[in-house]
XYZ file of C-alpha atoms in Angstrom:
347
model
C 26.517 53.674 30.034
C 25.003 56.969 31.169
C 26.738 60.343 30.903
C 24.676 63.184 32.292
C 25.180 66.700 33.575
C 23.987 67.307 37.117
C 23.672 70.394 39.278
C 26.169 70.727 42.108
C 26.388 73.424 44.802
C 30.159 73.676 44.445
C 30.596 73.654 40.668
C 27.070 74.441 39.445
C 27.299 71.670 36.815
C 29.244 68.394 36.839
C 29.593 65.507 34.390
C 28.463 62.265 36.063
C 29.514 59.033 34.333
C 27.960 55.651 35.154
C 29.567 52.873 33.124
C 28.006 49.434 33.258
C 30.227 46.357 32.888
C 33.306 47.995 31.366
C 35.180 45.483 29.201
C 37.114 47.707 26.796
C 36.861 51.467 26.693
C 34.173 54.064 27.354
C 34.572 57.835 27.276
C 32.647 61.075 27.026
C 33.868 63.394 24.251
C 33.282 67.133 24.346
C 31.948 69.060 21.353
C 34.656 70.532 19.135
C 35.968 73.815 20.501
C 34.842 76.908 18.641
C 37.981 78.727 19.745
C 41.155 76.731 20.609
C 43.027 77.744 23.783
C 45.387 80.689 23.628
C 49.058 79.684 23.037
C 49.869 80.944 26.539
C 47.550 78.300 28.037
C 49.863 75.341 28.694
C 47.921 73.484 31.397
C 44.691 71.479 31.465
C 42.704 72.079 34.647
C 39.747 70.126 36.025
C 38.249 68.649 39.187
C 37.338 64.967 39.465
C 36.449 62.176 41.865
C 35.806 58.452 41.519
C 33.313 55.913 42.765
C 34.269 53.060 45.128
C 35.735 50.922 42.316
C 37.080 53.642 40.029
C 40.681 54.437 40.922
C 41.924 56.032 37.689
C 40.726 58.335 34.927
C 41.947 58.711 31.351
C 41.975 62.187 29.814
C 42.379 62.602 26.061
C 43.031 65.672 23.936
C 42.568 65.546 20.169
C 44.209 68.179 18.027
C 42.872 69.589 14.786
C 45.300 67.448 12.761
C 43.796 64.275 14.237
C 46.616 63.480 16.665
C 45.586 61.951 20.008
C 47.153 62.554 23.418
C 46.402 60.699 26.667
C 47.097 61.287 30.344
C 46.021 59.066 33.243
C 45.408 60.425 36.741
C 44.600 58.659 40.037
C 41.113 59.280 41.404
C 40.033 59.670 45.015
C 36.556 59.430 46.604
C 36.669 63.176 47.338
C 36.926 66.017 44.864
C 40.482 66.827 43.812
C 41.841 69.412 41.410
C 44.181 68.305 38.621
C 46.540 70.589 36.746
C 48.241 68.765 33.878
C 51.032 70.311 31.790
C 51.159 69.554 28.081
C 54.054 67.160 28.752
C 51.786 64.950 30.893
C 49.928 63.829 27.765
C 51.534 60.994 25.817
C 51.106 60.376 22.115
C 48.610 57.685 21.141
C 48.711 55.928 17.769
C 47.128 58.345 15.300
C 49.293 60.690 13.187
C 52.765 59.076 12.820
C 54.462 62.399 12.085
C 53.489 63.663 15.549
C 54.940 60.730 17.503
C 58.143 62.534 18.520
C 56.415 65.834 19.291
C 54.244 67.057 22.168
C 50.644 68.054 22.750
C 49.941 71.640 21.667
C 46.822 72.931 23.426
C 46.587 75.871 21.039
C 45.573 73.309 18.392
C 43.186 71.436 20.687
C 39.953 70.288 19.047
C 38.152 68.442 21.855
C 38.761 66.782 25.212
C 37.380 63.531 26.577
C 37.187 61.758 29.937
C 36.724 58.047 30.437
C 38.175 54.622 31.077
C 40.099 52.252 28.815
C 41.904 48.996 29.444
C 44.856 50.473 27.543
C 45.222 53.408 29.952
C 43.319 52.534 33.133
C 44.160 48.824 33.228
C 42.674 46.748 36.021
C 39.312 48.525 36.016
C 36.463 46.365 34.768
C 32.820 45.902 35.653
C 30.651 48.795 36.870
C 32.507 52.125 37.167
C 31.567 55.680 38.142
C 33.260 59.089 38.124
C 32.523 62.810 38.183
C 34.298 65.677 36.379
C 33.806 69.427 36.776
C 35.270 72.855 36.028
C 37.262 71.827 32.943
C 39.469 74.402 31.271
C 42.977 75.504 30.364
C 45.229 77.914 32.220
C 48.691 79.452 32.192
C 49.512 77.760 35.505
C 51.257 80.788 36.944
C 52.964 80.156 40.267
C 52.823 76.377 39.920
C 56.310 74.873 39.834
C 55.873 71.230 40.906
C 53.383 68.518 40.020
C 53.106 65.429 42.195
C 52.039 63.264 39.233
C 54.531 64.596 36.677
C 57.092 61.786 36.933
C 58.868 60.693 33.772
C 59.819 57.064 34.442
C 61.452 55.060 31.668
C 59.450 52.074 30.468
C 60.173 49.043 32.634
C 58.420 45.801 31.740
C 56.232 44.571 34.628
C 56.676 47.860 36.536
C 55.733 50.808 34.319
C 53.496 51.884 32.696
C 50.680 50.533 34.839
C 48.463 49.450 31.945
C 50.699 46.437 31.251
C 48.232 44.268 33.193
C 44.754 42.971 32.429
C 41.856 41.901 34.638
C 41.102 38.210 35.201
C 37.774 36.515 35.856
C 37.049 33.110 37.412
C 40.304 33.052 39.375
C 40.070 30.274 41.928
C 43.688 29.835 43.003
C 47.088 31.513 42.853
C 49.862 28.940 42.708
C 53.572 28.686 41.807
C 54.272 28.452 38.092
C 54.646 24.795 37.161
C 57.626 25.304 34.827
C 59.809 27.190 37.315
C 61.845 25.847 40.205
C 63.131 29.064 41.758
C 60.515 29.447 44.488
C 57.742 27.556 46.219
C 54.815 28.666 48.367
C 54.389 27.454 51.940
C 50.635 27.243 52.376
C 47.576 28.320 50.437
C 47.246 31.871 49.107
C 43.856 33.533 49.497
C 42.794 34.903 46.125
C 41.706 38.587 46.209
C 38.400 39.738 44.744
C 40.086 41.633 41.912
C 42.970 39.978 40.105
C 45.219 41.593 37.510
C 47.758 39.627 35.487
C 50.698 40.208 33.183
C 50.428 39.184 29.523
C 52.300 36.078 28.417
C 55.875 36.612 27.234
C 58.329 34.366 25.347
C 60.083 31.919 27.655
C 63.680 30.668 27.656
C 62.740 27.181 26.513
C 65.346 25.382 24.439
C 69.005 26.065 23.813
C 68.849 27.938 20.533
C 70.944 31.093 21.046
C 68.173 33.569 20.268
C 70.271 36.619 21.184
C 67.578 37.729 23.610
C 68.331 40.819 25.695
C 66.527 39.674 28.858
C 64.831 36.728 30.487
C 61.413 36.841 32.145
C 60.571 34.043 34.586
C 56.895 33.664 35.615
C 56.742 32.772 39.321
C 53.066 32.778 40.321
C 50.015 32.225 38.156
C 46.250 32.459 38.535
C 44.126 29.458 37.618
C 40.384 29.002 37.237
C 38.094 26.628 39.114
C 38.724 24.061 36.357
C 42.497 24.563 36.482
C 42.814 26.680 33.336
C 45.519 29.331 33.253
C 44.203 32.875 33.747
C 47.471 34.812 33.794
C 50.866 35.495 35.344
C 50.681 37.100 38.795
C 54.372 37.425 39.699
C 57.494 37.393 37.549
C 61.235 37.991 37.694
C 63.120 39.825 34.951
C 66.890 40.130 34.489
C 69.536 40.943 31.892
C 72.279 38.534 30.897
C 74.974 40.260 32.957
C 72.579 40.545 35.947
C 73.258 44.273 36.164
C 69.519 44.934 35.861
C 67.071 42.747 37.755
C 63.623 43.314 39.191
C 60.531 41.387 40.187
C 56.888 42.411 40.297
C 53.530 41.166 41.562
C 50.392 42.403 39.806
C 47.857 42.373 42.671
C 46.812 45.865 43.841
C 45.137 44.940 47.160
C 47.657 45.630 50.004
C 46.043 42.945 52.199
C 47.139 40.302 49.699
C 50.774 40.825 50.689
C 50.114 40.466 54.432
C 49.259 36.785 54.130
C 51.992 34.631 55.730
C 52.623 32.659 52.499
C 53.115 35.913 50.563
C 55.389 37.402 53.231
C 57.574 34.308 52.969
C 57.399 34.418 49.177
C 58.648 38.017 49.048
C 61.445 37.226 51.499
C 62.535 34.142 49.569
C 62.349 36.050 46.291
C 64.699 38.758 47.551
C 67.160 36.151 48.839
C 67.039 34.293 45.524
C 67.718 37.496 43.589
C 70.741 38.168 45.804
C 72.096 34.686 45.140
C 72.836 35.634 41.552
C 72.997 32.328 39.609
C 70.328 31.809 36.937
C 69.775 29.808 33.802
C 69.718 32.087 30.783
C 68.333 29.401 28.509
C 68.418 25.634 28.471
C 67.097 22.536 26.799
C 67.423 21.006 23.352
C 68.473 22.757 20.168
C 65.260 21.692 18.400
C 61.651 21.342 19.578
C 61.439 17.893 17.935
C 63.731 15.309 16.340
C 63.281 12.517 13.802
C 63.826 8.965 15.095
C 67.515 8.154 15.140
C 68.681 11.770 15.127
C 71.087 12.699 17.929
C 69.524 14.940 20.568
C 71.673 17.898 21.483
C 71.033 19.697 24.756
C 72.792 22.575 26.421
C 72.450 25.548 28.705
C 73.625 29.118 29.144
C 74.130 30.387 32.669
C 74.146 33.872 34.187
C 76.499 34.115 37.115
C 77.429 36.773 39.615
C 79.954 36.277 42.392
C 78.061 34.946 45.392
C 78.851 33.215 48.694
C 76.451 30.370 48.005
C 79.009 27.944 46.578
C 79.644 26.414 43.190
C 77.086 26.129 40.432
C 76.290 23.047 38.377
C 73.883 22.352 35.551
C 71.786 19.193 35.446
C 70.163 17.947 32.258
C 67.312 15.456 32.389
C 65.181 13.992 29.606
C 61.913 12.325 30.618
C 59.191 10.402 28.851
C 56.180 12.629 28.269
C 53.680 9.841 28.979
C 55.115 8.361 32.166
C 57.538 10.993 33.419
C 60.258 8.323 33.649
C 63.738 9.845 33.460
C 65.634 8.328 30.526
C 68.643 10.645 30.640
C 70.309 12.489 33.503
C 73.694 14.162 33.640
C 75.364 16.749 35.815
C 77.994 18.790 34.025
C 80.794 18.318 34.813
C 80.849 15.777 37.634
C 78.347 17.738 39.694
C 80.289 21.007 39.481
C 79.936 23.648 36.820
C 82.702 26.210 37.226
C 82.083 29.719 35.887
C 84.841 32.290 35.962
C 83.040 35.412 34.750
C 79.646 36.931 34.070
C 79.848 35.715 30.470
C 77.433 32.857 29.889
C 79.104 29.513 29.284
C 77.523 26.877 27.069
C 77.391 23.108 27.392
C 76.927 20.736 24.475
C 75.867 17.191 25.275
C 75.191 14.817 22.407
């Protein structure tokens, strides 16, 4: 990594960062300030631009008490000015007593610019950016900030750093353990692939009192067939009042492929249908010989015009795949009268 100051006709001096093979974090840290900003200075001001592969920039303030505060801004190929209020910086694990407070620039010790998988997720490999004209200001006359949006945390959707970069991704295919959606045709894998971390699945009927279910839909696999990560997933609450789906690929061209257009359409239709398994399977991951096997299921249901719902239980041999138990409950129709999940016990 090379950080160097270069002359520039517009700003006189700019910080030029050239990061080679980013695989964690890398940042330039300023010397400690001799004089902290005046209390009236509530905004951090700077200009920045990114190289062809560098789409985001992490900015960190450290206060004199050791607390750390991060903001992430989008970068463009051309110079752009950024004006960040104190509220744009979020607390980062450091001083626990400061977690519920806010950045105070009047106690600022130093500022840093860089990249980190925790804050600029999806950026790996060689990266490049420029920063200039850094300072603080009162921000007089500025009343609206296009990046100052306070979204609540939504798994899969926000914040953006909930993905990681994958390497050796040969194919993107439907998740083997799900039966909600299929893909008609082969999906062309983009050059850069991001994925969602693994999450607990609804395997087994064990009444875990979970507050949501996450269903992986698409996954990336390597040239040897190894799992690289989850590419698309569906998330919903038990009453189906909150439901959303997400796909982790950033390249817009990925979604113009005919198989992906059909996938998105089918996904929306399936979400509108409104009948989902909440959990299902056996009450134990293994049984001793002779013990009765108990299986069951919990179902989420929302009134829909798609007909009646039934639950089918099958038990198959692991070695051959031969079905040794199959039952629809009851008699091919599983009536549900409300959004409350019903349970089936078969023994």
